[in-house]
mmCIF file of C-alpha atoms in Angstrom:
data_model
loop_
_atom_site.group_PDB
_atom_site.id
_atom_site.type_symbol
_atom_site.label_atom_id
_atom_site.label_comp_id
_atom_site.label_asym_id
_atom_site.label_seq_id
_atom_site.Cartn_x
_atom_site.Cartn_y
_atom_site.Cartn_z
ATOM 1 C CA MET Z 29 56.806 -117.318 30.550
ATOM 2 C CA ASN Z 30 57.001 -117.792 26.812
ATOM 3 C CA GLY Z 31 58.898 -120.588 27.400
ATOM 4 C CA LEU Z 32 61.890 -118.804 29.028
ATOM 5 C CA GLN Z 33 62.952 -120.825 32.042
ATOM 6 C CA GLN Z 34 66.115 -119.970 34.196
ATOM 7 C CA ALA Z 35 67.227 -123.441 35.187
ATOM 8 C CA THR Z 36 70.656 -122.668 36.782
ATOM 9 C CA THR Z 37 72.747 -120.045 37.377
ATOM 10 C CA ARG Z 38 74.252 -120.090 34.131
ATOM 11 C CA ALA Z 39 71.615 -121.802 31.779
ATOM 12 C CA LEU Z 40 68.908 -120.062 30.537
ATOM 13 C CA ARG Z 41 66.265 -122.528 28.432
ATOM 14 C CA LEU Z 42 64.359 -121.244 25.517
ATOM 15 C CA LEU Z 43 61.766 -123.295 23.929
ATOM 16 C CA ALA Z 44 61.705 -123.844 20.204
ATOM 17 C CA PRO Z 45 58.191 -123.610 18.459
ATOM 18 C CA ASN Z 46 58.463 -127.056 17.174
ATOM 19 C CA PRO Z 47 56.408 -129.498 19.339
ATOM 20 C CA SER Z 48 55.472 -133.016 18.387
ATOM 21 C CA PRO Z 49 55.399 -136.748 19.640
ATOM 22 C CA MET Z 50 59.035 -136.804 18.881
ATOM 23 C CA THR Z 51 60.145 -133.512 20.218
ATOM 24 C CA LEU Z 52 57.743 -133.286 23.118
ATOM 25 C CA ASP Z 53 57.009 -129.797 24.063
ATOM 26 C CA GLY Z 54 59.767 -128.586 21.302
ATOM 27 C CA THR Z 55 63.214 -128.247 21.262
ATOM 28 C CA ASN Z 56 65.461 -127.000 24.445
ATOM 29 C CA THR Z 57 67.799 -124.291 23.217
ATOM 30 C CA TRP Z 58 70.555 -123.620 26.069
ATOM 31 C CA VAL Z 59 71.685 -120.124 26.308
ATOM 32 C CA LEU Z 60 74.830 -120.396 28.944
ATOM 33 C CA ARG Z 61 76.279 -117.419 30.217
ATOM 34 C CA GLU Z 62 78.502 -116.555 33.465
ATOM 35 C CA PRO Z 63 77.331 -114.379 36.016
ATOM 36 C CA GLY Z 64 78.547 -110.813 35.218
ATOM 37 C CA ALA Z 65 80.047 -111.718 31.511
ATOM 38 C CA ALA Z 66 78.523 -109.907 28.520
ATOM 39 C CA GLY Z 67 78.779 -112.965 25.794
ATOM 40 C CA SER Z 68 77.134 -116.140 25.827
ATOM 41 C CA VAL Z 69 77.543 -120.089 24.371
ATOM 42 C CA VAL Z 70 74.298 -121.140 22.640
ATOM 43 C CA VAL Z 71 73.581 -125.075 22.980
ATOM 44 C CA ASP Z 72 71.232 -126.785 20.437
ATOM 45 C CA PRO Z 73 69.762 -123.758 18.332
ATOM 46 C CA GLY Z 74 66.948 -125.745 17.082
ATOM 47 C CA PRO Z 75 64.944 -125.676 13.831
ATOM 48 C CA LEU Z 76 65.305 -123.210 11.301
ATOM 49 C CA ASP Z 77 62.690 -120.911 12.840
ATOM 50 C CA GLU Z 78 63.442 -117.222 12.196
ATOM 51 C CA GLY Z 79 61.423 -115.695 15.016
ATOM 52 C CA HIS Z 80 63.356 -118.367 17.740
ATOM 53 C CA LEU Z 81 66.413 -117.546 16.370
ATOM 54 C CA ALA Z 82 65.745 -113.698 16.663
ATOM 55 C CA ARG Z 83 64.865 -114.645 20.291
ATOM 56 C CA ILE Z 84 68.350 -116.669 20.920
ATOM 57 C CA ALA Z 85 70.285 -113.517 19.347
ATOM 58 C CA GLU Z 86 68.566 -110.901 21.662
ATOM 59 C CA HIS Z 87 70.340 -113.071 24.435
ATOM 60 C CA GLY Z 88 73.743 -112.414 23.155
ATOM 61 C CA PRO Z 89 76.197 -111.620 22.360
ATOM 62 C CA VAL Z 90 76.470 -115.274 21.102
ATOM 63 C CA HIS Z 91 80.486 -115.878 21.130
ATOM 64 C CA LEU Z 92 79.885 -119.810 20.354
ATOM 65 C CA ILE Z 93 77.106 -122.163 19.039
ATOM 66 C CA VAL Z 94 77.664 -125.962 20.353
ATOM 67 C CA LEU Z 95 75.215 -128.887 19.000
ATOM 68 C CA THR Z 96 74.931 -131.754 20.890
ATOM 69 C CA HIS Z 97 74.220 -133.937 18.029
ATOM 70 C CA GLY Z 98 73.391 -133.091 14.162
ATOM 71 C CA HIS Z 99 69.659 -134.226 14.219
ATOM 72 C CA LEU Z 100 67.815 -131.269 12.527
ATOM 73 C CA ASP Z 101 65.350 -130.410 15.547
ATOM 74 C CA HIS Z 102 68.775 -129.663 17.305
ATOM 75 C CA SER Z 103 70.977 -128.407 14.061
ATOM 76 C CA GLU Z 104 69.234 -127.073 11.477
ATOM 77 C CA GLY Z 105 69.071 -123.216 12.891
ATOM 78 C CA ALA Z 106 72.821 -123.093 13.517
ATOM 79 C CA PRO Z 107 74.267 -121.986 10.164
ATOM 80 C CA ARG Z 108 71.400 -119.168 10.603
ATOM 81 C CA LEU Z 109 72.498 -118.262 13.906
ATOM 82 C CA HIS Z 110 76.043 -118.155 12.624
ATOM 83 C CA GLU Z 111 74.908 -115.742 10.070
ATOM 84 C CA LEU Z 112 73.065 -113.569 12.571
ATOM 85 C CA THR Z 113 75.916 -113.610 15.166
ATOM 86 C CA GLY Z 114 79.085 -114.786 13.589
ATOM 87 C CA ALA Z 115 79.620 -117.021 16.219
ATOM 88 C CA PRO Z 116 81.508 -120.393 15.217
ATOM 89 C CA VAL Z 117 79.563 -123.688 15.440
ATOM 90 C CA LEU Z 118 80.669 -126.753 17.488
ATOM 91 C CA ALA Z 119 79.844 -130.151 17.121
ATOM 92 C CA ARG Z 120 81.327 -133.550 17.259
ATOM 93 C CA ASP Z 121 80.304 -134.201 13.604
ATOM 94 C CA PRO Z 122 83.072 -132.113 11.550
ATOM 95 C CA ALA Z 123 80.519 -131.764 8.623
ATOM 96 C CA LEU Z 124 78.458 -129.576 10.888
ATOM 97 C CA CYS Z 125 81.101 -127.429 12.140
ATOM 98 C CA ILE Z 126 81.796 -123.885 10.993
ATOM 99 C CA GLY Z 127 84.916 -121.822 11.951
ATOM 100 C CA THR Z 128 85.961 -124.508 14.518
ATOM 101 C CA GLU Z 129 87.706 -128.050 14.836
ATOM 102 C CA PRO Z 130 85.112 -130.663 16.224
ATOM 103 C CA LEU Z 131 84.292 -131.491 19.873
ATOM 104 C CA GLN Z 132 86.558 -133.514 21.971
ATOM 105 C CA GLU Z 133 86.291 -135.310 24.961
ATOM 106 C CA GLY Z 134 87.518 -133.652 28.224
ATOM 107 C CA LYS Z 135 87.526 -129.732 29.316
ATOM 108 C CA ALA Z 136 86.834 -127.137 26.821
ATOM 109 C CA THR Z 137 88.307 -123.933 26.497
ATOM 110 C CA PRO Z 138 86.307 -121.574 28.393
ATOM 111 C CA VAL Z 139 84.142 -119.166 26.453
ATOM 112 C CA ASP Z 140 83.747 -115.774 28.346
ATOM 113 C CA GLY Z 141 83.966 -117.578 31.534
ATOM 114 C CA VAL Z 142 81.608 -120.590 30.631
ATOM 115 C CA GLU Z 143 83.346 -123.625 31.390
ATOM 116 C CA TRP Z 144 82.226 -127.220 30.090
ATOM 117 C CA LEU Z 145 83.292 -130.788 30.152
ATOM 118 C CA THR Z 146 82.348 -132.728 26.958
ATOM 119 C CA VAL Z 147 81.368 -136.183 27.337
ATOM 120 C CA LEU Z 148 81.173 -137.964 24.568
ATOM 121 C CA THR Z 149 78.119 -140.213 24.327
ATOM 122 C CA PRO Z 150 76.998 -141.865 21.299
ATOM 123 C CA GLY Z 151 74.302 -143.976 20.939
ATOM 124 C CA HIS Z 152 71.312 -142.028 20.243
ATOM 125 C CA SER Z 153 73.089 -140.860 17.443
ATOM 126 C CA SER Z 154 76.927 -141.590 16.564
ATOM 127 C CA ASP Z 155 77.682 -137.971 17.121
ATOM 128 C CA SER Z 156 75.636 -137.115 20.375
ATOM 129 C CA VAL Z 157 77.606 -135.292 23.325
ATOM 130 C CA CYS Z 158 76.735 -134.428 26.518
ATOM 131 C CA LEU Z 159 78.079 -131.228 28.170
ATOM 132 C CA VAL Z 160 78.770 -130.680 31.949
ATOM 133 C CA LEU Z 161 78.803 -127.622 33.748
ATOM 134 C CA PRO Z 162 80.889 -128.024 36.755
ATOM 135 C CA ALA Z 163 80.127 -124.805 38.252
ATOM 136 C CA ASP Z 164 76.343 -125.377 38.324
ATOM 137 C CA ARG Z 165 76.581 -128.933 38.727
ATOM 138 C CA ALA Z 166 74.494 -129.457 35.635
ATOM 139 C CA LEU Z 167 74.263 -131.691 32.799
ATOM 140 C CA LEU Z 168 73.261 -130.855 29.169
ATOM 141 C CA THR Z 169 71.851 -134.076 27.933
ATOM 142 C CA GLY Z 170 70.779 -133.584 24.075
ATOM 143 C CA ASP Z 171 68.444 -136.497 23.261
ATOM 144 C CA THR Z 172 70.604 -139.336 25.415
ATOM 145 C CA VAL Z 173 68.082 -138.065 28.194
ATOM 146 C CA LEU Z 174 64.588 -136.555 27.878
ATOM 147 C CA GLY Z 175 62.836 -134.469 30.608
ATOM 148 C CA ARG Z 176 59.755 -137.305 29.869
ATOM 149 C CA GLY Z 177 59.878 -140.927 28.506
ATOM 150 C CA THR Z 178 62.820 -142.325 27.121
ATOM 151 C CA THR Z 179 64.748 -141.497 23.782
ATOM 152 C CA VAL Z 180 64.965 -143.757 20.594
ATOM 153 C CA VAL Z 181 68.435 -145.297 19.513
ATOM 154 C CA ALA Z 182 68.298 -143.943 16.135
ATOM 155 C CA HIS Z 183 69.615 -147.121 14.269
ATOM 156 C CA PRO Z 184 71.521 -147.596 11.988
ATOM 157 C CA ASP Z 185 73.765 -144.613 12.869
ATOM 158 C CA GLY Z 186 72.640 -145.028 16.831
ATOM 159 C CA ARG Z 187 73.652 -148.212 18.396
ATOM 160 C CA LEU Z 188 72.413 -149.998 21.435
ATOM 161 C CA THR Z 189 76.016 -151.357 22.712
ATOM 162 C CA ASP Z 190 77.266 -147.441 22.518
ATOM 163 C CA TYR Z 191 74.254 -146.162 23.956
ATOM 164 C CA LEU Z 192 74.169 -148.413 27.251
ATOM 165 C CA ASP Z 193 77.851 -147.475 27.491
ATOM 166 C CA SER Z 194 76.876 -143.888 27.403
ATOM 167 C CA LEU Z 195 74.268 -144.386 29.919
ATOM 168 C CA GLN Z 196 76.675 -145.999 32.333
ATOM 169 C CA ARG Z 197 79.190 -143.297 31.727
ATOM 170 C CA LEU Z 198 76.389 -140.693 32.761
ATOM 171 C CA ARG Z 199 75.207 -142.854 35.857
ATOM 172 C CA ASP Z 200 78.529 -142.742 37.012
ATOM 173 C CA LEU Z 201 78.591 -138.962 36.631
ATOM 174 C CA ALA Z 202 75.520 -138.741 38.559
ATOM 175 C CA ASP Z 203 76.808 -139.952 41.712
ATOM 176 C CA ASN Z 204 79.569 -137.150 42.388
ATOM 177 C CA GLU Z 205 79.263 -134.509 39.779
ATOM 178 C CA VAL Z 206 76.005 -133.848 38.273
ATOM 179 C CA ASP Z 207 72.750 -132.635 40.339
ATOM 180 C CA VAL Z 208 70.739 -131.797 37.670
ATOM 181 C CA LEU Z 209 69.860 -132.846 33.940
ATOM 182 C CA LEU Z 210 69.176 -130.093 31.400
ATOM 183 C CA THR Z 211 67.629 -132.178 28.942
ATOM 184 C CA GLY Z 212 67.196 -131.883 25.057
ATOM 185 C CA HIS Z 213 63.465 -131.910 25.261
ATOM 186 C CA GLY Z 214 61.066 -131.930 28.256
ATOM 187 C CA PRO Z 215 61.351 -130.522 31.557
ATOM 188 C CA VAL Z 216 64.589 -130.289 33.820
ATOM 189 C CA LEU Z 217 65.155 -133.253 35.976
ATOM 190 C CA ASP Z 218 66.576 -132.975 39.400
ATOM 191 C CA SER Z 219 67.243 -136.560 40.360
ATOM 192 C CA PRO Z 220 69.632 -137.306 37.751
ATOM 193 C CA ALA Z 221 71.131 -140.896 39.513
ATOM 194 C CA GLU Z 222 67.407 -142.238 39.550
ATOM 195 C CA VAL Z 223 66.746 -140.835 36.285
ATOM 196 C CA LEU Z 224 69.756 -143.080 34.531
ATOM 197 C CA ASP Z 225 68.857 -145.819 36.980
ATOM 198 C CA TYR Z 226 65.538 -145.884 34.949
ATOM 199 C CA TYR Z 227 66.783 -145.519 31.860
ATOM 200 C CA LEU Z 228 69.161 -148.215 32.270
ATOM 201 C CA ARG Z 229 66.580 -150.910 33.590
ATOM 202 C CA HIS Z 230 63.963 -149.436 31.155
ATOM 203 C CA ARG Z 231 66.239 -150.734 28.154
ATOM 204 C CA GLN Z 232 67.050 -154.197 29.965
ATOM 205 C CA GLU Z 233 63.651 -154.473 29.878
ATOM 206 C CA ARG Z 234 62.749 -153.807 26.398
ATOM 207 C CA LEU Z 235 65.486 -156.398 25.703
ATOM 208 C CA GLU Z 236 63.647 -158.910 27.463
ATOM 209 C CA GLN Z 237 60.389 -158.170 25.671
ATOM 210 C CA VAL Z 238 62.362 -158.407 22.063
ATOM 211 C CA ARG Z 239 63.569 -161.539 23.211
ATOM 212 C CA SER Z 240 60.168 -162.972 24.162
ATOM 213 C CA ALA Z 241 58.698 -161.365 20.888
ATOM 214 C CA ILE Z 242 61.035 -163.652 18.740
ATOM 215 C CA ALA Z 243 60.544 -166.892 20.830
ATOM 216 C CA ALA Z 244 56.912 -166.165 20.124
ATOM 217 C CA GLY Z 245 57.632 -166.009 16.409
ATOM 218 C CA ASP Z 246 57.929 -162.446 15.548
ATOM 219 C CA GLU Z 247 60.819 -162.438 12.930
ATOM 220 C CA ASP Z 248 61.071 -158.724 11.857
ATOM 221 C CA ALA Z 249 61.276 -155.554 13.504
ATOM 222 C CA ALA Z 250 57.762 -154.309 12.802
ATOM 223 C CA SER Z 251 56.185 -157.584 14.000
ATOM 224 C CA VAL Z 252 58.290 -156.870 17.282
ATOM 225 C CA VAL Z 253 57.082 -153.535 17.172
ATOM 226 C CA ARG Z 254 53.108 -154.580 16.992
ATOM 227 C CA ARG Z 255 53.771 -156.983 19.828
ATOM 228 C CA VAL Z 256 56.215 -154.813 22.435
ATOM 229 C CA TYR Z 257 54.824 -151.578 21.946
ATOM 230 C CA ALA Z 258 51.230 -152.432 21.349
ATOM 231 C CA ASP Z 259 50.382 -149.782 24.183
ATOM 232 C CA VAL Z 260 52.329 -146.569 22.628
ATOM 233 C CA ASP Z 261 50.733 -144.443 20.131
ATOM 234 C CA PRO Z 262 51.513 -145.876 16.766
ATOM 235 C CA ALA Z 263 52.173 -142.459 15.671
ATOM 236 C CA LEU Z 264 55.703 -143.370 17.548
ATOM 237 C CA TRP Z 265 55.996 -146.920 16.150
ATOM 238 C CA PRO Z 266 58.502 -145.820 13.293
ATOM 239 C CA ALA Z 267 60.824 -144.450 15.715
ATOM 240 C CA ALA Z 268 60.202 -147.312 18.086
ATOM 241 C CA GLU Z 269 61.167 -149.776 14.970
ATOM 242 C CA MET Z 270 64.331 -148.109 15.009
ATOM 243 C CA SER Z 271 65.093 -148.922 18.497
ATOM 244 C CA VAL Z 272 64.081 -152.322 17.825
ATOM 245 C CA ARG Z 273 66.380 -152.895 15.053
ATOM 246 C CA ALA Z 274 69.221 -151.633 17.371
ATOM 247 C CA GLN Z 275 68.091 -154.297 20.024
ATOM 248 C CA LEU Z 276 68.116 -157.115 17.379
ATOM 249 C CA GLU Z 277 71.249 -155.998 16.339
ATOM 250 C CA TYR Z 278 72.517 -156.083 19.806
ATOM 251 C CA LEU Z 279 71.013 -159.635 20.569
ATOM 252 C CA ASN Z 280 72.627 -161.071 17.339
ATOM 253 C CA ALA Z 281 75.853 -159.651 18.198
#
């Protein structure tokens, strides 16, 4: 359906036209609207693509733009969408905010009836956040959790210690408050606890592989990547190297 998907009662997905090995099918832009309400909240408008931003505006009126983090595939279009709609831009990083104060942990002020809880989840990036929609028992994950595969710890801004703590926070939420994950890239996931258990287990397995690579004589991140990620498309090795640098920092600490 042209990339449109009604994922939950309050969340519509618009798929941005920026597919790549890093962004999977493209960035998921989420349009949140309380049933019967006129206005909407847009999460992650994505790249600076006029066609995509026009489609978002068509699902307005947009009363607020929220960023899960500042990476350009999620945030680049926010200033232009602000120009198109007049909606303020809300983010954890003050430098990305337009007309509003930065995101804070906890319950946010409802916008046109849309209610959410902000969970600070640094790790993929230092400014990453996730948003819980209590009425839909849904979690917007940004890049903290992807719809396919696993995410990058974007060292040096992202840190593995933070990321493991953030995954555990989300795992705790999955037991009682969340039934579905609305991801920043890839499909919607309906087994949050299982997904987060896999993410935590995968990180521990990668750490063991990095330890083994160091024991085998690999002395830098690039050589560790060649050994540990030998079965991964080499086009993704630069991203893998960021994660390996984060893992080495973690192990050295």
